[in-house]
Amino acid sequence: MHYGEIKKCDIANGEGVRVSLFVSGCTHHCPGCFNQDTWDFSYGKEYTDETEQEIIEALSPDYINGLSLLGGEPFEPQNQQVLVQLLRKVREQYPQKTIWCYSGYLFDRELLSESRARCEYTDEMLSMIDILVDGRFVEKLKDIRLVFRGSSNQRIIDVKKSLNNGEVILWEPKVRRGV
């Protein structure tokens, strides 16, 4: 697997301050995609054991809320094989931190059902993800007022609640009270 970038202090791709990994490779090719370079599976740098260690170490500060996976497409089968190993380590070392994932694949229709995205790693990967932002980016539905998503068709799904209830449960942000 290759990756385009690691952001170690990201506040745009999930709740709180996050470490974000932008993987390479995407077959969706959404018009207006903000990260077209990552469509190429060979774009960027090769993901190595050292890369994984860099991510694990970047997650260690208390102010880091968790890990976000973006792309490219994390749920391309060849990316899942590598990412599931990373997620296992993150869950083991940082069980209190959240894992967000952005995918053009639909949770209920493509990740839980037969599709080109499903492989032997999909269910395990989903079991370790807290929040999934799903759906392809649709340029005509782009809305810069949306939080944590690019177009209004995309959903922010609480994966654990959805898997437990057998239906899609949307994520509810924590309400912060003013001081």
XYZ file of N, CA, C and O in Angstrom:
716
model
N 0.849 -1.175 0.000
C 0.000 0.000 0.000
C 0.894 1.238 0.000
O 1.966 1.241 0.577
N 0.394 2.292 -0.619
C 1.055 3.588 -0.605
C 0.148 4.596 0.096
O -1.050 4.366 0.247
N 0.746 5.701 0.508
C -0.034 6.754 1.135
C 0.470 8.106 0.662
O 1.634 8.265 0.291
N -0.422 9.074 0.660
C -0.071 10.405 0.202
C 0.433 11.304 1.303
O 1.330 12.116 1.097
N -0.134 11.152 2.509
C 0.223 12.081 3.574
C -0.216 11.530 4.926
O -1.172 10.771 5.026
N 0.510 11.957 5.967
C 0.109 11.741 7.349
C 0.028 13.132 7.974
O 1.006 13.875 7.958
N -1.136 13.485 8.482
C -1.292 14.747 9.216
C -1.325 14.397 10.696
O -2.159 13.604 11.120
N -0.459 15.011 11.461
C -0.332 14.649 12.877
C -1.110 15.553 13.818
O -1.135 15.315 15.017
N -1.745 16.569 13.270
C -2.521 17.498 14.106
C -3.682 18.035 13.266
O -3.741 19.201 12.934
N -4.606 17.156 12.918
C -5.692 17.450 11.985
C -6.979 17.725 12.767
O -7.372 16.924 13.613
N -7.634 18.842 12.472
C -8.905 19.153 13.138
C -10.080 19.159 12.161
O -11.198 19.480 12.533
N -9.833 18.798 10.904
C -10.872 18.871 9.876
C -11.539 17.531 9.576
O -12.612 17.501 8.992
N -10.923 16.432 9.959
C -11.387 15.118 9.514
C -11.802 14.210 10.662
O -11.378 13.069 10.766
N -12.671 14.750 11.490
C -13.183 14.008 12.634
C -13.166 14.886 13.869
O -12.603 15.972 13.872
N -13.808 14.380 14.900
C -13.979 15.148 16.126
C -12.660 15.264 16.896
O -11.948 14.281 17.085
N -12.348 16.480 17.322
C -11.145 16.718 18.110
C -9.893 16.821 17.246
O -9.957 17.014 16.041
N -8.745 16.668 17.896
C -7.458 16.704 17.206
C -7.083 15.271 16.861
O -7.126 14.380 17.716
N -6.713 15.050 15.599
C -6.544 13.688 15.118
C -5.248 13.511 14.339
O -4.680 14.464 13.820
N -4.825 12.277 14.239
C -3.787 11.881 13.297
C -4.538 11.324 12.097
O -5.404 10.456 12.254
N -4.251 11.841 10.897
C -4.968 11.403 9.695
C -4.007 10.780 8.698
O -2.955 11.346 8.402
N -4.384 9.621 8.196
C -3.619 8.910 7.175
C -4.409 8.947 5.875
O -5.547 8.475 5.833
N -3.799 9.522 4.844
C -4.411 9.589 3.519
C -3.805 8.478 2.666
O -2.678 8.599 2.191
N -4.549 7.390 2.493
C -4.051 6.254 1.719
C -4.183 6.533 0.225
O -4.976 7.375 -0.196
N -3.400 5.808 -0.561
C -3.460 5.940 -2.020
C -4.292 4.816 -2.620
O -4.311 3.706 -2.097
N -4.946 5.133 -3.725
C -5.741 4.159 -4.449
C -7.225 4.379 -4.261
O -7.725 4.314 -3.141
N -7.895 4.688 -5.356
C -9.342 4.858 -5.318
C -9.897 4.622 -6.714
O -9.411 5.197 -7.687
N -10.922 3.804 -6.796
C -11.551 3.514 -8.090
C -12.839 4.303 -8.306
O -13.463 4.191 -9.355
N -13.247 5.121 -7.327
C -14.485 5.891 -7.473
C -14.338 7.032 -8.482
O -15.259 7.298 -9.246
N -13.217 7.754 -8.416
C -12.943 8.895 -9.307
C -14.093 9.896 -9.337
O -14.585 10.270 -10.406
N -14.494 10.349 -8.153
C -15.594 11.306 -8.044
C -15.211 12.641 -8.682
O -14.167 13.201 -8.335
N -16.036 13.161 -9.598
C -15.761 14.496 -10.145
C -15.721 15.532 -9.025
O -16.557 15.509 -8.121
N -14.709 16.388 -9.043
C -14.555 17.414 -8.024
C -13.847 16.940 -6.767
O -13.749 17.685 -5.794
N -13.334 15.729 -6.770
C -12.608 15.184 -5.623
C -11.487 16.139 -5.219
O -10.753 16.645 -6.068
N -11.334 16.366 -3.910
C -10.300 17.287 -3.432
C -8.919 16.653 -3.435
O -7.927 17.341 -3.208
N -8.827 15.362 -3.670
C -7.564 14.656 -3.522
C -7.322 13.679 -4.681
O -7.026 12.508 -4.464
N -7.457 14.169 -5.902
C -7.364 13.309 -7.085
C -6.026 12.596 -7.222
O -5.966 11.505 -7.798
N -4.954 13.185 -6.709
C -3.648 12.525 -6.799
C -3.680 11.136 -6.172
O -2.985 10.229 -6.618
N -4.489 10.972 -5.143
C -4.510 9.696 -4.424
C -5.355 8.624 -5.116
O -5.483 7.518 -4.587
N -5.900 8.905 -6.277
C -6.597 7.861 -7.027
C -5.612 6.774 -7.460
O -5.966 5.605 -7.541
N -4.396 7.172 -7.736
C -3.341 6.262 -8.199
C -2.856 5.418 -7.013
O -2.417 5.962 -6.003
N -2.909 4.108 -7.147
C -2.504 3.211 -6.066
C -1.007 3.310 -5.756
O -0.578 2.878 -4.690
N -0.211 3.866 -6.649
C 1.232 4.013 -6.430
C 1.627 5.418 -6.007
O 2.813 5.723 -5.888
N 0.657 6.295 -5.784
C 0.950 7.684 -5.430
C 1.607 7.775 -4.052
O 1.231 7.049 -3.127
N 2.540 8.679 -3.907
C 3.128 8.974 -2.606
C 4.214 8.006 -2.204
O 4.987 7.536 -3.029
N 4.227 7.702 -0.914
C 5.272 6.860 -0.336
C 4.741 5.468 -0.031
O 3.554 5.291 0.228
N 5.656 4.517 -0.012
C 5.274 3.160 0.362
C 5.031 3.104 1.865
O 5.789 3.650 2.660
N 3.943 2.450 2.247
C 3.604 2.258 3.657
C 4.470 1.114 4.181
O 4.443 0.008 3.649
N 5.238 1.384 5.232
C 6.170 0.403 5.789
C 5.911 0.217 7.286
O 5.085 0.922 7.875
N 6.673 -0.674 7.905
C 6.600 -0.838 9.360
C 6.972 0.468 10.058
O 6.400 0.809 11.094
N 7.919 1.203 9.472
C 8.323 2.495 10.041
C 7.182 3.505 9.956
O 6.983 4.301 10.881
N 6.432 3.472 8.876
C 5.269 4.357 8.727
C 4.255 4.048 9.819
O 3.728 4.953 10.477
N 3.984 2.764 10.001
C 3.030 2.350 11.023
C 3.490 2.815 12.414
O 2.687 3.333 13.197
N 4.776 2.669 12.703
C 5.307 3.094 13.994
C 5.186 4.606 14.161
O 4.872 5.099 15.244
N 5.404 5.348 13.084
C 5.261 6.802 13.120
C 3.826 7.204 13.500
O 3.611 8.117 14.308
N 2.849 6.507 12.932
C 1.444 6.789 13.232
C 1.130 6.437 14.685
O 0.498 7.222 15.405
N 1.583 5.273 15.128
C 1.341 4.836 16.506
C 1.932 5.850 17.488
O 1.281 6.236 18.469
N 3.138 6.315 17.233
C 3.780 7.297 18.116
C 3.060 8.644 18.065
O 2.923 9.315 19.095
N 2.584 9.036 16.887
C 1.876 10.316 16.754
C 0.560 10.320 17.527
O 0.060 11.379 17.912
N -0.002 9.152 17.785
C -1.254 9.034 18.532
C -1.059 9.133 20.047
O -2.031 9.274 20.788
N 0.163 9.089 20.519
C 0.414 8.987 21.962
C 0.040 10.210 22.806
O -0.395 10.030 23.938
N 0.166 11.449 22.330
C -0.195 12.572 23.215
C -1.663 12.528 23.644
O -2.543 12.124 22.885
N -1.904 12.972 24.875
C -3.270 12.979 25.417
C -4.223 13.862 24.619
O -5.424 13.600 24.585
N -3.716 14.933 24.010
C -4.581 15.850 23.258
C -5.035 15.278 21.917
O -5.926 15.833 21.278
N -4.461 14.158 21.483
C -4.887 13.519 20.234
C -6.095 12.639 20.536
O -6.025 11.718 21.349
N -7.221 12.941 19.881
C -8.466 12.199 20.119
C -8.531 10.869 19.396
O -9.285 9.978 19.792
N -7.778 10.740 18.281
C -7.829 9.471 17.575
C -7.238 9.534 16.191
O -6.536 10.479 15.820
N -7.555 8.504 15.418
C -7.029 8.292 14.069
C -8.160 8.451 13.061
O -9.275 7.971 13.288
N -7.844 9.112 11.937
C -8.781 9.189 10.809
C -8.117 8.583 9.578
O -6.955 8.861 9.303
N -8.873 7.760 8.857
C -8.410 7.147 7.612
C -9.160 7.782 6.462
O -10.390 7.831 6.464
N -8.410 8.284 5.480
C -8.999 8.919 4.309
C -8.236 8.456 3.078
O -7.319 7.657 3.169
N -8.574 9.050 1.960
C -7.859 8.634 0.773
C -7.835 9.668 -0.298
O -8.034 10.835 -0.040
N -7.721 9.013 -1.435
C -7.868 7.613 -1.784
C -9.092 6.988 -1.120
O -10.030 7.626 -0.714
N -9.038 5.671 -1.049
C -10.159 4.889 -0.518
C -9.642 3.813 0.434
O -9.076 2.813 -0.013
N -9.847 4.000 1.748
C -9.394 2.993 2.705
C -10.020 1.609 2.484
O -9.391 0.597 2.796
N -11.232 1.553 1.951
C -11.900 0.265 1.783
C -11.646 -0.413 0.440
O -12.302 -1.401 0.122
N -10.675 0.070 -0.340
C -10.238 -0.743 -1.480
C -9.627 -2.002 -0.855
O -8.873 -1.906 0.127
N -9.955 -3.201 -1.366
C -9.486 -4.430 -0.712
C -7.981 -4.475 -0.430
O -7.578 -4.903 0.647
N -7.151 -4.009 -1.355
C -5.710 -4.070 -1.115
C -5.280 -3.124 0.000
O -4.277 -3.358 0.664
N -6.043 -2.070 0.260
C -5.742 -1.176 1.382
C -6.231 -1.771 2.703
O -5.586 -1.603 3.736
N -7.354 -2.459 2.674
C -7.890 -3.070 3.893
C -6.897 -4.044 4.516
O -6.747 -4.089 5.736
N -6.225 -4.802 3.693
C -5.279 -5.804 4.183
C -4.208 -5.170 5.066
O -3.833 -5.724 6.096
N -3.728 -3.990 4.693
C -2.706 -3.291 5.466
C -3.344 -2.536 6.632
O -2.836 -2.575 7.757
N -4.450 -1.862 6.380
C -5.070 -1.027 7.407
C -5.600 -1.824 8.594
O -5.568 -1.345 9.724
N -6.065 -3.027 8.358
C -6.600 -3.821 9.472
C -5.497 -4.098 10.493
O -5.740 -4.104 11.706
N -4.268 -4.263 10.037
C -3.141 -4.477 10.963
C -2.875 -3.220 11.783
O -2.623 -3.299 12.988
N -2.928 -2.051 11.137
C -2.756 -0.791 11.850
C -3.859 -0.617 12.887
O -3.591 -0.266 14.042
N -5.099 -0.871 12.491
C -6.227 -0.689 13.405
C -6.134 -1.615 14.613
O -6.481 -1.219 15.727
N -5.661 -2.833 14.416
C -5.475 -3.749 15.548
C -4.517 -3.139 16.572
O -4.764 -3.185 17.775
N -3.420 -2.586 16.089
C -2.424 -1.988 16.988
C -2.975 -0.749 17.683
O -2.742 -0.540 18.876
N -3.711 0.071 16.951
C -4.295 1.271 17.551
C -5.288 0.872 18.644
O -5.274 1.421 19.744
N -6.134 -0.091 18.368
C -7.117 -0.546 19.359
C -6.432 -1.130 20.591
O -6.882 -0.942 21.720
N -5.347 -1.856 20.373
C -4.615 -2.475 21.479
C -3.929 -1.418 22.348
O -4.012 -1.458 23.571
N -3.263 -0.464 21.717
C -2.476 0.518 22.463
C -3.287 1.723 22.930
O -2.929 2.352 23.927
N -4.332 2.065 22.203
C -5.110 3.267 22.525
C -6.609 2.983 22.485
O -7.340 3.556 21.676
N -7.107 2.108 23.353
C -8.529 1.739 23.278
C -9.477 2.912 23.527
O -10.629 2.869 23.095
N -8.996 3.972 24.168
C -9.837 5.130 24.471
C -9.951 6.097 23.294
O -10.800 6.989 23.302
N -9.114 5.956 22.284
C -9.121 6.888 21.148
C -10.081 6.394 20.075
O -10.290 5.200 19.910
N -10.676 7.335 19.360
C -11.654 6.966 18.335
C -10.994 6.807 16.972
O -9.972 7.417 16.682
N -11.621 5.984 16.151
C -11.170 5.776 14.778
C -12.297 6.193 13.850
O -13.424 5.689 13.950
N -11.977 7.169 12.996
C -12.894 7.630 11.952
C -12.372 7.132 10.613
O -11.161 7.006 10.413
N -13.288 6.870 9.690
C -12.894 6.457 8.345
C -13.821 7.119 7.331
O -15.032 7.203 7.557
N -13.243 7.584 6.242
C -13.991 8.184 5.142
C -13.958 7.209 3.972
O -12.880 6.764 3.563
N -15.132 6.883 3.440
C -15.223 5.926 2.340
C -16.305 6.332 1.348
O -17.390 6.756 1.750
N -16.015 6.156 0.085
C -17.019 6.356 -0.946
C -18.015 5.205 -1.004
O -19.094 5.319 -1.582
N -17.649 4.071 -0.420
C -18.556 2.929 -0.386
C -19.641 3.156 0.664
O -19.387 3.694 1.727
N -20.840 2.728 0.358
C -21.958 2.861 1.286
C -21.908 1.740 2.326
O -21.746 0.561 1.981
N -22.037 2.108 3.571
C -21.952 1.175 4.692
C -22.893 -0.014 4.524
O -22.459 -1.170 4.525
N -24.182 0.257 4.371
C -25.183 -0.804 4.360
C -25.302 -1.524 3.024
O -25.616 -2.705 2.984
N -25.019 -0.832 1.928
C -25.236 -1.445 0.608
C -23.975 -2.006 -0.034
O -24.086 -2.822 -0.949
N -22.797 -1.574 0.429
C -21.567 -2.056 -0.214
C -20.566 -2.668 0.768
O -19.854 -3.598 0.402
N -20.504 -2.161 1.983
C -19.540 -2.718 2.935
C -20.103 -3.900 3.705
O -19.367 -4.807 4.086
N -21.411 -3.927 3.932
C -22.036 -5.052 4.634
C -22.621 -6.084 3.674
O -23.021 -7.167 4.109
N -22.700 -5.754 2.386
C -23.262 -6.666 1.387
C -22.200 -6.975 0.346
O -21.170 -6.323 0.290
N -22.483 -7.928 -0.495
C -21.527 -8.275 -1.549
C -21.266 -7.079 -2.447
O -22.197 -6.432 -2.921
N -20.003 -6.780 -2.641
C -19.594 -5.690 -3.517
C -18.114 -5.865 -3.813
O -17.458 -6.725 -3.224
N -17.579 -5.002 -4.650
C -16.152 -5.092 -4.967
C -15.297 -4.716 -3.767
O -14.131 -5.058 -3.691
N -15.867 -4.019 -2.788
C -15.106 -3.598 -1.607
C -14.969 -4.711 -0.575
O -14.000 -4.752 0.169
N -15.950 -5.614 -0.535
C -15.937 -6.646 0.517
C -14.841 -7.667 0.274
O -14.665 -8.164 -0.824
N -14.115 -7.947 1.341
C -13.090 -8.982 1.284
C -12.975 -9.598 2.676
O -13.775 -9.276 3.564
N -11.983 -10.429 2.886
C -11.855 -11.123 4.170
C -11.531 -10.197 5.342
O -11.612 -10.607 6.492
N -11.190 -8.928 5.079
C -10.825 -7.990 6.143
C -11.935 -6.985 6.486
O -11.843 -6.295 7.498
N -12.961 -6.896 5.671
C -13.959 -5.836 5.804
C -14.663 -5.857 7.154
O -14.764 -4.821 7.819
N -15.160 -7.009 7.571
C -15.908 -7.066 8.833
C -15.032 -6.705 10.030
O -15.458 -5.975 10.918
N -13.797 -7.203 10.032
C -12.895 -6.868 11.141
C -12.568 -5.383 11.139
O -12.548 -4.732 12.187
N -12.335 -4.835 9.964
C -12.031 -3.410 9.874
C -13.207 -2.590 10.394
O -13.024 -1.672 11.204
N -14.417 -2.916 9.960
C -15.605 -2.201 10.439
C -15.759 -2.322 11.951
O -16.156 -1.361 12.610
N -15.430 -3.474 12.507
C -15.589 -3.681 13.954
C -14.673 -2.781 14.775
O -14.928 -2.555 15.956
N -13.628 -2.253 14.165
C -12.676 -1.403 14.888
C -12.889 0.089 14.615
O -12.233 0.932 15.215
N -13.802 0.418 13.709
C -14.069 1.814 13.349
C -15.250 2.322 14.177
O -16.274 1.647 14.290
N -15.084 3.514 14.730
C -16.167 4.122 15.505
C -17.133 4.887 14.609
O -18.344 4.745 14.719
N -16.580 5.723 13.735
C -17.397 6.592 12.877
C -16.979 6.401 11.423
O -15.794 6.447 11.099
N -17.965 6.205 10.555
C -17.731 6.076 9.116
C -18.482 7.192 8.400
O -19.695 7.335 8.577
N -17.751 7.968 7.629
C -18.385 8.940 6.738
C -18.456 8.234 5.394
O -17.417 7.941 4.792
N -19.673 7.911 4.947
C -19.794 7.094 3.737
C -20.451 7.850 2.594
O -21.068 8.898 2.784
N -20.293 7.298 1.411
C -20.889 7.865 0.205
C -19.882 8.639 -0.619
O -19.004 9.307 -0.092
N -20.037 8.520 -1.904
C -19.145 9.235 -2.820
C -19.394 10.731 -2.739
O -20.521 11.174 -2.486
N -18.349 11.501 -2.955
C -18.495 12.945 -3.036
C -19.273 13.281 -4.300
O -18.952 12.786 -5.387
N -20.314 14.100 -4.171
C -21.116 14.536 -5.313
C -20.996 16.057 -5.392
O -21.486 16.780 -4.523
N -20.323 16.507 -6.453
C -19.991 17.925 -6.580
C -21.210 18.842 -6.516
O -21.185 19.874 -5.859
N -22.320 18.446 -7.156
C -23.496 19.324 -7.152
C -24.175 19.371 -5.780
O -25.013 20.231 -5.532
N -23.790 18.475 -4.864
C -24.329 18.476 -3.498
C -23.308 19.005 -2.490
O -23.525 18.912 -1.279
N -22.217 19.580 -2.988
C -21.179 20.143 -2.117
C -21.770 21.291 -1.307
O -22.531 22.111 -1.816
N -21.409 21.308 -0.014
C -21.890 22.354 0.879
C -20.808 22.597 1.922
O -20.564 21.729 2.771
N -20.161 23.753 1.863
C -19.042 24.023 2.764
C -19.492 24.225 4.211
O -18.663 24.250 5.119
N -20.791 24.321 4.446
C -21.299 24.452 5.819
C -21.398 23.109 6.528
O -21.592 23.056 7.737
N -21.285 22.019 5.802
C -21.393 20.695 6.402
C -20.177 20.407 7.278
O -19.057 20.756 6.925
N -20.407 19.768 8.391
C -19.322 19.397 9.289
C -18.849 17.981 8.957
O -19.666 17.066 8.850
N -17.554 17.809 8.749
C -16.903 16.516 8.549
C -17.335 15.748 7.293
O -17.162 14.535 7.215
N -17.914 16.432 6.335
C -18.260 15.780 5.072
C -18.302 16.833 3.978
O -18.448 18.024 4.265
N -18.174 16.390 2.728
C -18.078 17.332 1.619
C -19.366 17.580 0.877
O -19.573 18.661 0.337
N -20.242 16.582 0.814
C -21.504 16.750 0.090
C -22.651 16.184 0.924
O -22.455 15.283 1.750
N -23.838 16.723 0.708
C -24.980 16.417 1.579
C -25.483 14.979 1.480
O -26.228 14.533 2.349
N -25.096 14.241 0.463
C -25.486 12.830 0.369
C -24.684 11.941 1.320
O -25.100 10.829 1.634
N -23.543 12.429 1.775
C -22.690 11.620 2.640
C -23.263 11.563 4.053
O -23.820 12.537 4.550
N -23.117 10.394 4.671
C -23.651 10.181 6.010
C -22.508 10.022 7.009
O -21.460 9.484 6.661
N -22.741 10.460 8.225
C -21.782 10.241 9.316
C -22.416 9.195 10.220
O -23.379 9.465 10.937
N -21.869 7.985 10.166
C -22.501 6.817 10.773
C -21.760 6.386 12.031
O -20.534 6.259 12.035
N -22.520 6.134 13.088
C -21.979 5.521 14.295
C -21.932 4.014 14.003
O -22.957 3.332 14.041
N -20.754 3.520 13.689
C -20.623 2.136 13.217
C -20.989 1.129 14.302
O -21.721 0.176 14.046
N -20.520 1.340 15.511
C -20.787 0.368 16.580
C -22.289 0.253 16.872
O -22.820 -0.841 16.965
N -22.967 1.395 16.993
C -24.414 1.366 17.221
C -25.134 0.730 16.031
O -26.090 -0.022 16.205
N -24.686 1.043 14.823
C -25.322 0.497 13.619
C -25.166 -1.013 13.551
O -26.129 -1.731 13.241
N -23.974 -1.513 13.845
C -23.755 -2.961 13.817
C -24.577 -3.645 14.905
O -25.164 -4.704 14.671
N -24.653 -3.039 16.092
C -25.427 -3.624 17.197
C -26.925 -3.631 16.917
O -27.624 -4.568 17.303
N -27.437 -2.585 16.251
C -28.874 -2.460 15.995
C -29.326 -3.044 14.666
O -30.523 -3.139 14.419
N -28.381 -3.372 13.780
C -28.741 -3.928 12.484
C -29.378 -2.917 11.544
O -30.076 -3.287 10.605
N -29.137 -1.628 11.806
C -29.627 -0.568 10.934
C -28.686 0.628 11.058
O -27.963 0.752 12.039
N -28.714 1.494 10.060
C -27.832 2.652 10.070
C -28.274 3.635 11.153
O -29.419 4.084 11.175
N -27.348 3.944 12.066
C -27.565 4.938 13.115
C -26.577 6.071 12.861
O -25.365 5.848 12.852
N -27.112 7.257 12.646
C -26.249 8.401 12.370
C -25.593 8.892 13.648
O -26.162 8.808 14.737
N -24.384 9.413 13.493
C -23.603 9.947 14.610
C -24.192 11.251 15.104
O -24.602 12.105 14.315
N -24.247 11.384 16.398
C -24.704 12.618 17.039
C -23.497 13.252 17.716
O -22.928 12.643 18.633
N -23.104 14.447 17.279
C -21.942 15.092 17.931
C -22.240 15.415 19.387
O -23.393 15.663 19.744
N -21.187 15.374 20.192
C -21.344 15.750 21.607
C -21.632 17.247 21.660
O -20.987 18.042 21.013
N -22.610 17.608 22.455
C -22.964 19.019 22.602
C -22.046 19.617 23.662
O -21.940 19.104 24.775
N -21.378 20.698 23.303
C -20.520 21.392 24.261
C -21.275 22.569 24.846
O -21.861 23.351 24.109
N -21.247 22.662 26.114
C -21.925 23.774 26.789
C -20.966 24.945 26.920
O -19.805 24.760 27.244
N -21.468 26.148 26.662
C -20.648 27.357 26.772
C -20.240 27.629 28.202
O -20.882 27.182 29.141
N -19.163 28.357 28.356
C -18.676 28.683 29.694
C -19.117 30.060 30.095
O -19.267 30.945 29.331
